[in-house]
Amino acid sequence: MHRGKGMKFVGDSRVPAEKKPNIPKDYSEYPGKTEAFWPNFLLKEWLVGAVFLIGFLTLTVVAPSPLEKLADPTDAGYIPLPDWYFLFLYQFLKYEFASGPYIVLGAFVIPGLAFGGLLLAPFLDTGKGRRPFERPIANALMLIGLAATVFLTWEAADHVDWEQRAKSGQIVEDVEIDKSAEGYKIYSQNCASCHGDNLEGGNGPTLIGVEKSVDEIKDIAQNGIGGMPANIFQGSDEELDKLAKFIKGVGNEGSE
């Protein structure tokens, strides 16, 4: 055999002498198992996304997000509350083993392990089975995590006085208050610690523009209502009458 006869030389032995087009098999070769990315698959994705978008927009119209008054760093009675999707962590930090001296454990270590396990799940669970009974460990951990999240969220929401919270965060109009009035002096001695120096609300609801009558205000000051205990007011009947008329007059000019 002569040198080079029947042989083809290329610059790199890893490069084939004859290049073949690198074209994947057509999806039609897998009937029932796949479909065209365009437009079939994308159309389904867009339809599902459109349904969720319309549902979300409808929800924002039917139940818009509530607005609260401006943040007041001097309001010691305001209790901040996270959005609903963080309520489970908010509730978790209330437990003794995750708060106080163990706050690092509750705020970083345990949530870090949980979310780290979620990120590593595809690498840890490499089984090819797709049925639930073929992946018992992964499905058990998923159910435990879901149950814990639902339970903690429910517990956090159940312990919140939503009505009181709405009243304390209610936006009120700026009303000029006569702080030189005798009624305000009585108010500052008996009510300001809970209802604010400007009747804007704090631990208790705002007292600006109350719809109750003078007699009803006097009754509440003496006997309490809801979370407000009785005998908060300490004063004479004459002072009580002045207090009730003062509160009624704030934001209700011209009414008695």
Short mmCIF file of C-alpha atoms in Angstrom, two decimals:
data_model
loop_
_atom_site.label_atom_id
_atom_site.label_comp_id
_atom_site.label_asym_id
_atom_site.label_seq_id
_atom_site.Cartn_x
_atom_site.Cartn_y
_atom_site.Cartn_z
CA MET A 1 0.00 0.00 0.00
CA HIS A 2 1.35 3.36 -0.98
CA ARG A 3 1.64 5.97 1.63
CA GLY A 4 -1.60 7.88 1.97
CA LYS A 5 -3.59 5.65 -0.31
CA GLY A 6 -7.22 5.38 0.83
CA MET A 7 -6.60 7.75 3.75
CA LYS A 8 -7.84 11.24 4.47
CA PHE A 9 -5.83 13.56 6.63
CA VAL A 10 -7.35 16.26 8.79
CA GLY A 11 -5.76 18.85 11.01
CA ASP A 12 -7.23 17.41 14.23
CA SER A 13 -8.01 13.74 14.75
CA ARG A 14 -11.10 14.70 16.75
CA VAL A 15 -12.69 16.34 13.72
CA PRO A 16 -14.56 13.85 11.52
CA ALA A 17 -13.71 13.76 7.85
CA GLU A 18 -17.38 13.99 6.90
CA LYS A 19 -19.57 16.43 8.85
CA LYS A 20 -23.14 15.45 9.43
CA PRO A 21 -25.81 18.02 10.27
CA ASN A 22 -26.55 18.04 14.02
CA ILE A 23 -30.31 18.17 13.77
CA PRO A 24 -32.48 16.66 16.54
CA LYS A 25 -35.21 14.24 15.66
CA ASP A 26 -38.53 15.72 14.74
CA TYR A 27 -41.19 15.66 17.48
CA SER A 28 -43.45 13.66 15.15
CA GLU A 29 -41.19 10.65 15.74
CA TYR A 30 -42.49 10.50 19.33
CA PRO A 31 -46.30 10.39 18.90
CA GLY A 32 -48.20 11.19 22.10
CA LYS A 33 -45.04 12.01 24.07
CA THR A 34 -44.13 15.48 22.88
CA GLU A 35 -45.39 18.39 20.82
CA ALA A 36 -44.12 21.35 18.89
CA PHE A 37 -42.69 24.10 21.09
CA TRP A 38 -44.10 26.72 18.73
CA PRO A 39 -46.98 27.34 18.77
CA ASN A 40 -48.55 24.41 20.68
CA PHE A 41 -46.56 24.46 23.93
CA LEU A 42 -46.21 28.24 24.17
CA LEU A 43 -49.91 28.72 23.47
CA LYS A 44 -50.83 26.49 26.42
CA GLU A 45 -48.37 28.35 28.67
CA TRP A 46 -49.82 31.71 27.64
CA LEU A 47 -53.38 30.54 28.20
CA VAL A 48 -52.59 29.33 31.73
CA GLY A 49 -50.71 32.55 32.49
CA ALA A 50 -53.62 34.63 31.18
CA VAL A 51 -56.09 32.80 33.45
CA PHE A 52 -53.95 33.47 36.54
CA LEU A 53 -53.38 37.10 35.51
CA ILE A 54 -57.11 37.73 35.05
CA GLY A 55 -57.82 36.05 38.40
CA PHE A 56 -55.19 38.16 40.14
CA LEU A 57 -56.47 41.40 38.59
CA THR A 58 -60.03 40.49 39.59
CA LEU A 59 -58.88 39.87 43.16
CA THR A 60 -57.17 43.28 43.33
CA VAL A 61 -60.42 44.95 42.21
CA VAL A 62 -62.72 42.99 44.54
CA ALA A 63 -60.44 43.10 47.59
CA PRO A 64 -57.88 45.90 47.18
CA SER A 65 -54.93 46.10 49.53
CA PRO A 66 -55.79 48.20 52.60
CA LEU A 67 -53.88 51.40 53.19
CA GLU A 68 -52.83 52.45 56.66
CA LYS A 69 -51.81 55.77 58.12
CA LEU A 70 -48.26 57.04 57.87
CA ALA A 71 -45.67 55.14 59.89
CA ASP A 72 -45.15 56.68 63.30
CA PRO A 73 -41.97 55.55 65.10
CA THR A 74 -43.27 57.09 68.34
CA ASP A 75 -46.34 54.83 68.35
CA ALA A 76 -45.29 52.11 70.80
CA GLY A 77 -48.68 50.42 70.56
CA TYR A 78 -48.38 49.53 66.87
CA ILE A 79 -47.56 45.86 66.28
CA PRO A 80 -46.02 45.25 62.82
CA LEU A 81 -47.32 42.25 60.92
CA PRO A 82 -45.70 40.70 57.83
CA ASP A 83 -47.56 39.76 54.67
CA TRP A 84 -49.55 36.54 54.75
CA TYR A 85 -46.86 34.47 53.00
CA PHE A 86 -44.43 35.22 55.86
CA LEU A 87 -46.89 34.60 58.68
CA PHE A 88 -45.60 31.07 59.26
CA LEU A 89 -42.11 32.42 60.03
CA TYR A 90 -43.64 35.19 62.15
CA GLN A 91 -45.48 32.57 64.21
CA PHE A 92 -42.45 30.28 64.38
CA LEU A 93 -40.38 33.04 66.02
CA LYS A 94 -42.91 33.25 68.85
CA TYR A 95 -41.97 29.84 70.21
CA GLU A 96 -39.50 29.60 73.09
CA PHE A 97 -37.02 27.39 71.23
CA ALA A 98 -36.83 29.88 68.32
CA SER A 99 -36.78 33.22 70.13
CA GLY A 100 -34.92 35.03 72.88
CA PRO A 101 -31.47 33.46 73.33
CA TYR A 102 -32.27 31.06 70.47
CA ILE A 103 -33.24 33.76 67.98
CA VAL A 104 -30.34 32.88 65.65
CA LEU A 105 -31.55 29.28 65.57
CA GLY A 106 -35.12 30.33 64.75
CA ALA A 107 -34.33 33.16 62.35
CA PHE A 108 -31.41 31.69 60.38
CA VAL A 109 -30.46 28.09 61.13
CA ILE A 110 -33.79 26.25 60.90
CA PRO A 111 -35.22 28.30 57.95
CA GLY A 112 -31.82 28.00 56.24
CA LEU A 113 -31.88 24.21 56.55
CA ALA A 114 -35.46 24.07 55.28
CA PHE A 115 -34.90 26.26 52.23
CA GLY A 116 -31.48 24.72 51.61
CA GLY A 117 -33.07 21.28 51.54
CA LEU A 118 -35.64 22.57 49.07
CA LEU A 119 -32.91 23.85 46.77
CA LEU A 120 -30.94 20.59 47.03
CA ALA A 121 -34.00 18.36 46.55
CA PRO A 122 -33.41 17.73 42.80
CA PHE A 123 -29.84 16.59 43.56
CA LEU A 124 -30.74 14.48 46.60
CA ASP A 125 -33.76 12.75 45.12
CA THR A 126 -32.47 11.29 41.86
CA GLY A 127 -34.96 8.45 41.53
CA LYS A 128 -36.60 7.99 38.14
CA GLY A 129 -39.99 7.01 39.53
CA ARG A 130 -42.76 9.59 39.34
CA ARG A 131 -45.49 7.89 41.33
CA PRO A 132 -45.86 8.98 44.98
CA PHE A 133 -45.20 5.53 46.43
CA GLU A 134 -41.97 5.32 44.45
CA ARG A 135 -40.63 8.45 46.23
CA PRO A 136 -41.78 8.01 49.84
CA ILE A 137 -39.07 10.14 51.50
CA ALA A 138 -39.44 13.13 49.18
CA ASN A 139 -43.23 13.09 49.37
CA ALA A 140 -43.24 12.66 53.15
CA LEU A 141 -40.93 15.65 53.62
CA MET A 142 -43.07 17.71 51.24
CA LEU A 143 -46.26 16.88 53.14
CA ILE A 144 -44.63 17.64 56.50
CA GLY A 145 -43.38 21.00 55.24
CA LEU A 146 -46.75 21.88 53.74
CA ALA A 147 -48.63 20.90 56.90
CA ALA A 148 -46.23 22.91 59.10
CA THR A 149 -46.56 25.99 56.88
CA VAL A 150 -50.36 25.83 56.84
CA PHE A 151 -50.57 25.26 60.61
CA LEU A 152 -48.19 28.10 61.50
CA THR A 153 -49.94 30.49 59.10
CA TRP A 154 -53.31 29.61 60.61
CA GLU A 155 -52.02 30.06 64.15
CA ALA A 156 -50.52 33.47 63.34
CA ALA A 157 -53.71 34.72 61.67
CA ASP A 158 -55.92 33.36 64.46
CA HIS A 159 -54.09 35.36 67.15
CA VAL A 160 -54.44 38.72 65.36
CA ASP A 161 -57.31 41.04 66.26
CA TRP A 162 -57.94 42.12 62.68
CA GLU A 163 -60.74 44.53 63.57
CA GLN A 164 -58.64 46.30 66.18
CA ARG A 165 -55.68 46.37 63.82
CA ALA A 166 -57.78 47.95 61.06
CA LYS A 167 -58.98 50.63 63.46
CA SER A 168 -55.50 51.42 64.77
CA GLY A 169 -54.14 51.79 61.25
CA GLN A 170 -57.11 53.69 59.86
CA ILE A 171 -56.31 56.80 57.87
CA VAL A 172 -57.93 59.83 59.46
CA GLU A 173 -58.17 63.37 58.26
CA ASP A 174 -56.10 66.04 59.90
CA VAL A 175 -58.37 67.78 62.40
CA GLU A 176 -57.44 70.83 64.36
CA ILE A 177 -57.65 70.03 68.07
CA ASP A 178 -57.96 72.70 70.69
CA LYS A 179 -55.40 71.47 73.22
CA SER A 180 -56.13 74.41 75.49
CA ALA A 181 -59.69 73.19 76.05
CA GLU A 182 -60.56 71.76 79.44
CA GLY A 183 -61.93 68.62 77.79
CA TYR A 184 -58.55 67.93 76.18
CA LYS A 185 -56.79 68.22 79.54
CA ILE A 186 -59.15 65.59 80.94
CA TYR A 187 -58.61 63.47 77.82
CA SER A 188 -54.80 63.66 78.11
CA GLN A 189 -54.97 62.42 81.70
CA ASN A 190 -57.27 59.47 81.01
CA CYS A 191 -57.24 58.49 77.34
CA ALA A 192 -54.16 59.75 75.48
CA SER A 193 -51.96 56.79 76.40
CA CYS A 194 -54.14 54.48 74.32
CA HIS A 195 -55.81 56.77 71.78
CA GLY A 196 -52.91 59.13 71.02
CA ASP A 197 -52.20 62.76 71.83
CA ASN A 198 -54.18 63.86 68.76
CA LEU A 199 -56.97 61.26 69.11
CA GLU A 200 -55.43 59.51 66.09
CA GLY A 201 -55.46 56.08 67.72
CA GLY A 202 -52.76 53.78 69.03
CA ASN A 203 -53.49 50.80 71.22
CA GLY A 204 -57.09 51.92 70.89
CA PRO A 205 -59.01 53.14 67.82
CA THR A 206 -59.09 56.73 66.63
CA LEU A 207 -61.59 59.00 68.36
CA ILE A 208 -61.83 61.51 65.53
CA GLY A 209 -65.32 61.73 64.09
CA VAL A 210 -66.86 59.04 66.31
CA GLU A 211 -70.48 58.28 65.47
CA LYS A 212 -71.54 57.47 69.02
CA SER A 213 -73.60 59.86 71.11
CA VAL A 214 -72.33 61.73 74.17
CA ASP A 215 -74.13 59.32 76.49
CA GLU A 216 -72.65 56.31 74.70
CA ILE A 217 -69.16 57.78 75.02
CA LYS A 218 -69.68 58.34 78.73
CA ASP A 219 -70.88 54.76 79.14
CA ILE A 220 -67.81 53.37 77.33
CA ALA A 221 -65.45 55.54 79.41
CA GLN A 222 -66.92 54.06 82.58
CA ASN A 223 -67.80 50.48 81.60
CA GLY A 224 -65.38 49.77 78.75
CA ILE A 225 -66.00 48.04 75.43
CA GLY A 226 -64.30 45.18 73.57
CA GLY A 227 -60.65 45.04 74.69
CA MET A 228 -61.01 48.24 76.71
CA PRO A 229 -61.53 47.43 80.41
CA ALA A 230 -63.94 49.23 82.70
CA ASN A 231 -63.05 52.03 85.12
CA ILE A 232 -60.37 53.54 82.88
CA PHE A 233 -61.76 57.01 83.48
CA GLN A 234 -60.87 58.50 86.83
CA GLY A 235 -62.75 61.71 87.51
CA SER A 236 -66.02 63.33 88.51
CA ASP A 237 -69.30 63.19 86.61
CA GLU A 238 -68.79 66.78 85.51
CA GLU A 239 -65.37 65.94 84.07
CA LEU A 240 -66.83 62.89 82.38
CA ASP A 241 -69.47 65.04 80.70
CA LYS A 242 -66.83 67.52 79.49
CA LEU A 243 -64.68 64.66 78.20
CA ALA A 244 -67.54 63.07 76.27
CA LYS A 245 -68.58 66.37 74.69
CA PHE A 246 -64.98 67.13 73.74
CA ILE A 247 -64.52 63.73 72.03
CA LYS A 248 -67.85 64.05 70.26
CA GLY A 249 -66.92 67.48 68.98
CA VAL A 250 -63.63 66.43 67.38
CA GLY A 251 -64.37 65.84 63.73
CA ASN A 252 -68.12 66.29 64.33
CA GLU A 253 -68.41 70.05 64.42
CA GLY A 254 -71.91 71.23 65.23
CA SER A 255 -73.09 67.91 66.76
CA GLU A 256 -73.79 67.22 70.38
#
